[in-house]
mmCIF file of C-alpha atoms and ligand atoms in Angstrom:
data_model
loop_
_atom_site.group_PDB
_atom_site.id
_atom_site.type_symbol
_atom_site.label_atom_id
_atom_site.label_comp_id
_atom_site.label_asym_id
_atom_site.label_seq_id
_atom_site.Cartn_x
_atom_site.Cartn_y
_atom_site.Cartn_z
ATOM 1 C CA MET A 1 194.026 232.491 159.504
ATOM 2 C CA PRO A 2 193.260 231.770 163.199
ATOM 3 C CA THR A 3 196.015 230.039 165.105
ATOM 4 C CA LYS A 4 195.462 226.384 165.777
ATOM 5 C CA PHE A 5 197.197 225.140 168.889
ATOM 6 C CA PRO A 6 197.697 221.768 170.442
ATOM 7 C CA SER A 7 195.184 220.841 173.070
ATOM 8 C CA PRO A 8 196.746 217.755 174.613
ATOM 9 C CA ALA A 9 194.360 215.730 176.675
ATOM 10 C CA PRO A 10 194.689 216.549 180.392
ATOM 11 C CA ALA A 11 195.304 213.729 182.822
ATOM 12 C CA THR A 12 191.732 214.120 184.061
ATOM 13 C CA PHE A 13 188.962 216.383 182.840
ATOM 14 C CA GLU A 14 185.805 217.271 184.766
ATOM 15 C CA ILE A 15 182.830 219.559 184.314
ATOM 16 C CA HIS A 16 180.959 220.615 187.446
ATOM 17 C CA VAL A 17 177.810 222.737 187.253
ATOM 18 C CA VAL A 18 176.471 224.593 190.301
ATOM 19 C CA PRO A 19 173.223 226.570 190.640
ATOM 20 C CA ASP A 20 174.410 230.190 190.704
ATOM 21 C CA ALA A 21 177.281 232.658 191.173
ATOM 22 C CA SER A 22 177.270 232.271 194.945
ATOM 23 C CA ALA A 23 177.557 228.493 194.703
ATOM 24 C CA LEU A 24 180.312 228.994 192.118
ATOM 25 C CA ALA A 25 182.369 231.078 194.562
ATOM 26 C CA GLU A 26 181.839 228.444 197.253
ATOM 27 C CA ALA A 27 182.838 225.582 194.956
ATOM 28 C CA GLY A 28 185.852 227.546 193.734
ATOM 29 C CA ALA A 29 186.982 228.242 197.298
ATOM 30 C CA LEU A 30 186.682 224.547 198.073
ATOM 31 C CA GLU A 31 188.803 223.658 195.035
ATOM 32 C CA PHE A 32 191.393 226.259 196.043
ATOM 33 C CA THR A 33 191.535 224.851 199.577
ATOM 34 C CA ARG A 34 191.868 221.241 198.419
ATOM 35 C CA ALA A 35 194.696 222.153 196.050
ATOM 36 C CA ALA A 36 196.418 224.132 198.794
ATOM 37 C CA LYS A 37 196.272 221.225 201.223
ATOM 38 C CA ASP A 38 197.665 218.849 198.578
ATOM 39 C CA ALA A 39 200.503 221.275 197.923
ATOM 40 C CA PHE A 40 201.295 221.805 201.607
ATOM 41 C CA GLU A 41 201.424 218.020 202.160
ATOM 42 C CA GLY A 42 203.478 217.403 199.049
ATOM 43 C CA ARG A 43 205.837 220.350 198.899
ATOM 44 C CA GLY A 44 205.180 222.564 201.903
ATOM 45 C CA ILE A 45 204.203 225.510 199.721
ATOM 46 C CA PHE A 46 201.330 226.419 197.391
ATOM 47 C CA HIS A 47 202.058 228.256 194.153
ATOM 48 C CA VAL A 48 198.752 229.640 192.877
ATOM 49 C CA VAL A 49 197.917 231.723 189.802
ATOM 50 C CA LEU A 50 194.968 234.074 190.188
ATOM 51 C CA ALA A 51 192.545 235.015 187.424
ATOM 52 C CA GLY A 52 191.535 238.555 186.656
ATOM 53 C CA GLY A 53 188.284 240.040 185.466
ATOM 54 C CA SER A 54 185.189 240.203 187.680
ATOM 55 C CA THR A 55 184.049 236.599 188.188
ATOM 56 C CA PRO A 56 186.789 235.574 190.641
ATOM 57 C CA ARG A 57 186.188 238.493 193.017
ATOM 58 C CA ALA A 58 183.447 236.590 194.868
ATOM 59 C CA LEU A 59 185.688 233.529 195.181
ATOM 60 C CA TYR A 60 188.539 235.603 196.622
ATOM 61 C CA ALA A 61 186.184 237.287 199.084
ATOM 62 C CA ARG A 62 184.795 233.882 200.093
ATOM 63 C CA LEU A 63 188.315 232.689 200.949
ATOM 64 C CA THR A 64 188.635 235.502 203.481
ATOM 65 C CA ARG A 65 185.692 234.203 205.521
ATOM 66 C CA PRO A 66 185.276 231.010 207.597
ATOM 67 C CA PRO A 67 185.872 228.173 207.185
ATOM 68 C CA PHE A 68 188.381 228.867 204.411
ATOM 69 C CA ARG A 69 190.128 231.780 206.111
ATOM 70 C CA GLY A 70 191.192 229.608 209.015
ATOM 71 C CA SER A 71 191.839 226.387 207.113
ATOM 72 C CA ILE A 72 194.693 227.545 204.866
ATOM 73 C CA ARG A 73 198.283 228.236 205.951
ATOM 74 C CA TRP A 74 198.358 231.604 204.164
ATOM 75 C CA ASP A 75 202.012 232.069 205.065
ATOM 76 C CA ARG A 76 202.780 229.111 202.791
ATOM 77 C CA VAL A 77 200.950 230.502 199.759
ATOM 78 C CA ARG A 78 202.728 232.344 196.929
ATOM 79 C CA PHE A 79 200.456 234.284 194.610
ATOM 80 C CA PHE A 80 200.973 234.849 190.896
ATOM 81 C CA PHE A 81 198.750 236.280 188.157
ATOM 82 C CA GLY A 82 197.544 234.715 184.933
ATOM 83 C CA ASP A 83 197.356 238.072 183.241
ATOM 84 C CA GLU A 84 197.260 241.806 183.758
ATOM 85 C CA ARG A 85 196.060 244.822 181.942
ATOM 86 C CA CYS A 86 198.792 247.352 181.118
ATOM 87 C CA VAL A 87 197.680 249.839 183.744
ATOM 88 C CA PRO A 88 199.130 250.904 187.123
ATOM 89 C CA PRO A 89 198.407 248.661 190.131
ATOM 90 C CA ASP A 90 195.953 251.143 191.618
ATOM 91 C CA HIS A 91 193.979 251.552 188.368
ATOM 92 C CA GLU A 92 190.338 250.454 188.478
ATOM 93 C CA ARG A 93 191.022 247.954 185.632
ATOM 94 C CA SER A 94 194.007 246.365 187.387
ATOM 95 C CA ASN A 95 193.628 242.649 188.136
ATOM 96 C CA TYR A 96 196.148 243.126 190.918
ATOM 97 C CA ARG A 97 194.010 245.843 192.499
ATOM 98 C CA MET A 98 190.940 243.578 192.385
ATOM 99 C CA ALA A 99 192.818 240.761 194.111
ATOM 100 C CA ARG A 100 194.394 243.141 196.632
ATOM 101 C CA GLU A 101 191.000 244.541 197.613
ATOM 102 C CA ALA A 102 189.188 241.179 197.699
ATOM 103 C CA LEU A 103 191.920 238.907 199.050
ATOM 104 C CA PHE A 104 195.339 240.288 199.970
ATOM 105 C CA ASP A 105 194.231 243.198 202.154
ATOM 106 C CA PRO A 106 191.548 241.293 204.136
ATOM 107 C CA LEU A 107 194.056 238.470 204.787
ATOM 108 C CA GLN A 108 196.957 240.897 205.329
ATOM 109 C CA ILE A 109 199.077 239.081 202.749
ATOM 110 C CA PRO A 110 202.491 240.793 202.589
ATOM 111 C CA ALA A 111 203.630 242.066 199.197
ATOM 112 C CA ALA A 112 206.603 239.697 199.299
ATOM 113 C CA ARG A 113 204.241 236.753 198.835
ATOM 114 C CA VAL A 114 202.601 238.245 195.751
ATOM 115 C CA LEU A 115 204.370 238.302 192.385
ATOM 116 C CA ARG A 116 202.623 241.125 190.585
ATOM 117 C CA MET A 117 202.745 241.637 186.823
ATOM 118 C CA LYS A 118 203.948 245.205 186.371
ATOM 119 C CA GLY A 119 201.180 246.630 184.218
ATOM 120 C CA GLU A 120 202.661 250.098 184.597
ATOM 121 C CA ALA A 121 205.923 249.156 182.889
ATOM 122 C CA ASP A 122 206.867 248.642 179.263
ATOM 123 C CA PRO A 123 204.952 245.435 178.321
ATOM 124 C CA ILE A 124 207.865 243.629 176.693
ATOM 125 C CA ARG A 125 210.160 244.357 179.634
ATOM 126 C CA ALA A 126 207.423 243.524 182.164
ATOM 127 C CA ALA A 127 206.798 240.144 180.536
ATOM 128 C CA ARG A 128 210.510 239.299 180.489
ATOM 129 C CA ASP A 129 210.873 240.352 184.117
ATOM 130 C CA TYR A 130 207.841 238.263 185.114
ATOM 131 C CA GLU A 131 209.229 235.226 183.360
ATOM 132 C CA ALA A 132 212.588 235.685 185.105
ATOM 133 C CA ALA A 133 210.865 236.047 188.472
ATOM 134 C CA ILE A 134 208.854 232.858 187.894
ATOM 135 C CA ARG A 135 212.017 230.953 186.988
ATOM 136 C CA ARG A 136 213.785 232.299 190.072
ATOM 137 C CA ARG A 137 210.824 231.285 192.207
ATOM 138 C CA PHE A 138 211.056 227.708 190.903
ATOM 139 C CA ALA A 139 214.857 227.802 191.253
ATOM 140 C CA GLY A 140 216.022 225.583 188.455
ATOM 141 C CA HIS A 141 213.023 223.275 188.495
ATOM 142 C CA ARG A 142 210.385 223.292 185.796
ATOM 143 C CA ALA A 143 207.894 226.073 186.564
ATOM 144 C CA ARG A 144 204.840 224.062 187.566
ATOM 145 C CA PHE A 145 202.058 225.905 189.353
ATOM 146 C CA ASP A 146 199.948 223.929 191.786
ATOM 147 C CA PHE A 147 196.695 225.683 190.915
ATOM 148 C CA ILE A 148 195.764 228.022 188.089
ATOM 149 C CA LEU A 149 192.413 229.784 188.165
ATOM 150 C CA LEU A 150 191.170 230.999 184.767
ATOM 151 C CA GLY A 151 188.172 232.864 183.448
ATOM 152 C CA LEU A 152 186.489 232.644 180.053
ATOM 153 C CA GLY A 153 185.686 235.546 177.785
ATOM 154 C CA GLU A 154 182.646 235.555 175.481
ATOM 155 C CA ASP A 155 185.098 235.297 172.574
ATOM 156 C CA GLY A 156 186.723 232.236 174.109
ATOM 157 C CA HIS A 157 189.784 234.030 175.442
ATOM 158 C CA THR A 158 191.370 233.103 178.730
ATOM 159 C CA ALA A 159 193.963 234.997 180.723
ATOM 160 C CA SER A 160 194.984 237.479 178.029
ATOM 161 C CA LEU A 161 195.245 234.869 175.312
ATOM 162 C CA PHE A 162 192.793 236.349 172.823
ATOM 163 C CA PRO A 163 191.796 234.827 169.485
ATOM 164 C CA SER A 164 194.221 235.546 166.631
ATOM 165 C CA THR A 165 196.847 237.204 168.852
ATOM 166 C CA ALA A 166 200.574 236.573 168.805
ATOM 167 C CA ALA A 167 200.926 235.117 172.308
ATOM 168 C CA LEU A 168 198.913 232.057 171.236
ATOM 169 C CA SER A 169 201.953 230.914 169.271
ATOM 170 C CA GLU A 170 204.477 231.402 172.088
ATOM 171 C CA ARG A 171 205.942 227.987 172.813
ATOM 172 C CA ARG A 172 209.103 228.787 174.774
ATOM 173 C CA ARG A 173 208.346 231.595 177.166
ATOM 174 C CA LEU A 174 206.160 231.344 180.264
ATOM 175 C CA ALA A 175 204.925 234.925 180.068
ATOM 176 C CA ALA A 176 204.342 237.263 177.158
ATOM 177 C CA ALA A 177 203.296 240.766 176.231
ATOM 178 C CA ASN A 178 200.326 240.443 173.919
ATOM 179 C CA GLU A 179 198.897 243.120 171.660
ATOM 180 C CA VAL A 180 195.095 242.890 171.658
ATOM 181 C CA PRO A 181 193.714 244.813 168.652
ATOM 182 C CA LYS A 182 190.086 244.424 169.740
ATOM 183 C CA PHE A 183 190.866 246.602 172.767
ATOM 184 C CA SER A 184 193.651 248.606 171.117
ATOM 185 C CA GLU A 185 195.834 247.764 174.069
ATOM 186 C CA TRP A 186 198.658 245.528 175.253
ATOM 187 C CA ARG A 187 198.212 242.924 177.966
ATOM 188 C CA LEU A 188 200.547 240.715 179.978
ATOM 189 C CA THR A 189 199.726 237.026 180.081
ATOM 190 C CA LEU A 190 200.987 233.600 180.999
ATOM 191 C CA THR A 191 201.389 231.416 177.929
ATOM 192 C CA PHE A 192 200.062 227.954 177.131
ATOM 193 C CA ARG A 193 203.432 226.597 178.180
ATOM 194 C CA ALA A 194 202.914 227.915 181.713
ATOM 195 C CA LEU A 195 199.214 227.051 181.883
ATOM 196 C CA ASN A 196 199.562 223.493 180.557
ATOM 197 C CA ALA A 197 202.377 222.633 182.967
ATOM 198 C CA ALA A 198 200.095 223.139 185.973
ATOM 199 C CA ARG A 199 199.061 220.427 188.406
ATOM 200 C CA ARG A 200 195.490 221.699 188.382
ATOM 201 C CA VAL A 201 193.650 224.226 186.237
ATOM 202 C CA VAL A 202 190.161 225.404 187.141
ATOM 203 C CA PHE A 203 187.999 227.504 184.836
ATOM 204 C CA LEU A 204 185.472 229.608 186.747
ATOM 205 C CA VAL A 205 182.624 230.549 184.396
ATOM 206 C CA SER A 206 179.483 232.457 185.323
ATOM 207 C CA GLY A 207 176.563 234.002 183.449
ATOM 208 C CA PRO A 208 174.504 233.425 180.300
ATOM 209 C CA GLU A 209 176.852 235.535 178.196
ATOM 210 C CA LYS A 210 179.498 232.796 178.506
ATOM 211 C CA ALA A 211 177.149 229.930 177.550
ATOM 212 C CA SER A 212 177.938 229.922 173.820
ATOM 213 C CA ALA A 213 181.713 229.942 174.222
ATOM 214 C CA ALA A 214 181.568 227.319 176.960
ATOM 215 C CA ALA A 215 179.362 225.016 174.890
ATOM 216 C CA LYS A 216 181.497 225.473 171.782
ATOM 217 C CA ILE A 217 184.600 224.407 173.668
ATOM 218 C CA LEU A 218 183.166 221.710 175.892
ATOM 219 C CA LYS A 219 181.053 220.113 173.142
ATOM 220 C CA LYS A 220 183.870 220.599 170.593
ATOM 221 C CA GLN A 221 181.505 222.332 168.227
ATOM 222 C CA ARG A 222 182.744 223.518 164.852
ATOM 223 C CA GLY A 223 185.534 226.069 165.222
ATOM 224 C CA TYR A 224 186.138 225.286 168.935
ATOM 225 C CA ALA A 225 189.852 224.862 168.330
ATOM 226 C CA ASP A 226 190.078 228.536 167.373
ATOM 227 C CA LEU A 227 189.064 229.556 170.891
ATOM 228 C CA PRO A 228 192.124 230.003 173.114
ATOM 229 C CA ALA A 229 190.485 228.501 176.210
ATOM 230 C CA ALA A 230 190.238 225.245 174.243
ATOM 231 C CA GLY A 231 194.035 225.104 174.241
ATOM 232 C CA VAL A 232 194.238 224.787 178.024
ATOM 233 C CA ALA A 233 194.754 221.112 178.845
ATOM 234 C CA PRO A 234 197.460 220.457 181.454
ATOM 235 C CA SER A 235 199.263 217.447 180.004
ATOM 236 C CA ARG A 236 200.346 216.114 183.417
ATOM 237 C CA GLY A 237 197.632 217.771 185.411
ATOM 238 C CA THR A 238 193.908 217.930 185.971
ATOM 239 C CA LEU A 239 191.379 220.258 184.397
ATOM 240 C CA LEU A 240 188.081 221.291 185.957
ATOM 241 C CA TRP A 241 185.466 223.494 184.290
ATOM 242 C CA LEU A 242 183.355 224.986 187.071
ATOM 243 C CA LEU A 243 180.228 226.719 185.707
ATOM 244 C CA ASP A 244 177.016 228.070 187.093
ATOM 245 C CA GLU A 245 173.764 226.950 185.444
ATOM 246 C CA ALA A 246 173.489 230.092 183.359
ATOM 247 C CA ALA A 247 176.938 229.569 181.843
ATOM 248 C CA ALA A 248 176.224 225.855 181.367
ATOM 249 C CA SER A 249 172.801 226.430 179.796
ATOM 250 C CA LYS A 250 173.920 225.358 176.308
ATOM 251 C CA LEU A 251 175.884 222.275 177.313
HETATM 252 C C1 6PG B 301 191.050 239.720 182.354
HETATM 253 C C2 6PG B 301 190.965 238.262 182.643
HETATM 254 C C3 6PG B 301 190.159 237.582 181.584
HETATM 255 C C4 6PG B 301 188.874 237.208 182.266
HETATM 256 C C5 6PG B 301 187.776 236.972 181.269
HETATM 257 C C6 6PG B 301 186.437 236.816 181.997
HETATM 258 O O1 6PG B 301 192.078 240.338 182.615
HETATM 259 O O2 6PG B 301 190.009 240.241 181.924
HETATM 260 O O3 6PG B 301 191.969 237.638 183.068
HETATM 261 O O4 6PG B 301 190.723 236.468 180.983
HETATM 262 O O5 6PG B 301 189.093 236.043 183.051
HETATM 263 O O6 6PG B 301 187.722 238.089 180.414
HETATM 264 O O7 6PG B 301 186.204 238.037 182.663
HETATM 265 P P1 6PG B 301 184.937 238.216 183.628
HETATM 266 O O8 6PG B 301 185.173 237.315 184.804
HETATM 267 O O9 6PG B 301 184.982 239.662 184.007
HETATM 268 O O10 6PG B 301 183.728 237.819 182.846
#
């Protein structure tokens, strides 16, 4: 029986459709920059969670070019990950490697400002260690990320919260090791508790292959609640679905 999960209504919910993948990267970079400026003004630091997969690469690369490169106090940004494959950090499937190549290296972001999920370690231990590091980072306050970037899988997964997997039911922890039978592998992922505590969550969705899952969730079509991405609704935050026209073609 698929897991049903609460999808509390976010404080505000928006859908923004742009023409193509290039416009999506531009719009995503703008959202990132706005959230960073809000965080700098409010708290002096910007805690951001990066998405993996392939879609965000263009957004990360766009941030390394003007005007975004020069408009963000990169020394005041702390990077986290929404999920990671259980592979070493230099593996071609590593989300960390993708972000390092597209963002950290071009901006010369020191390792100390990046909290990497250790895909090379035992998954259970790596998840516990990541959770502990997040809690240390927020030093006794509730772990509340300023900005969480997420992708959408064709099956409605987000981060590494896949349909009918155990991590969907995790209510206490912020990070979890999640066995994903469809790939016969383990993944590391933030949980709904971490995602739905965020100030702002932005889904970045590109391509016709995502159109069915996006429409099912955003139009609340039959069975939408079984798709993990439908469970992301920051209860005290804002939610933006940013799609290109191909991904929005069934809305
Ligand atoms: C991952 C991601 C995952 C991704 C979606 C979309 O590790 O794969 O975090 O949740 O965001 O699968 O991936 P694409 O952007 O490659 O389509």
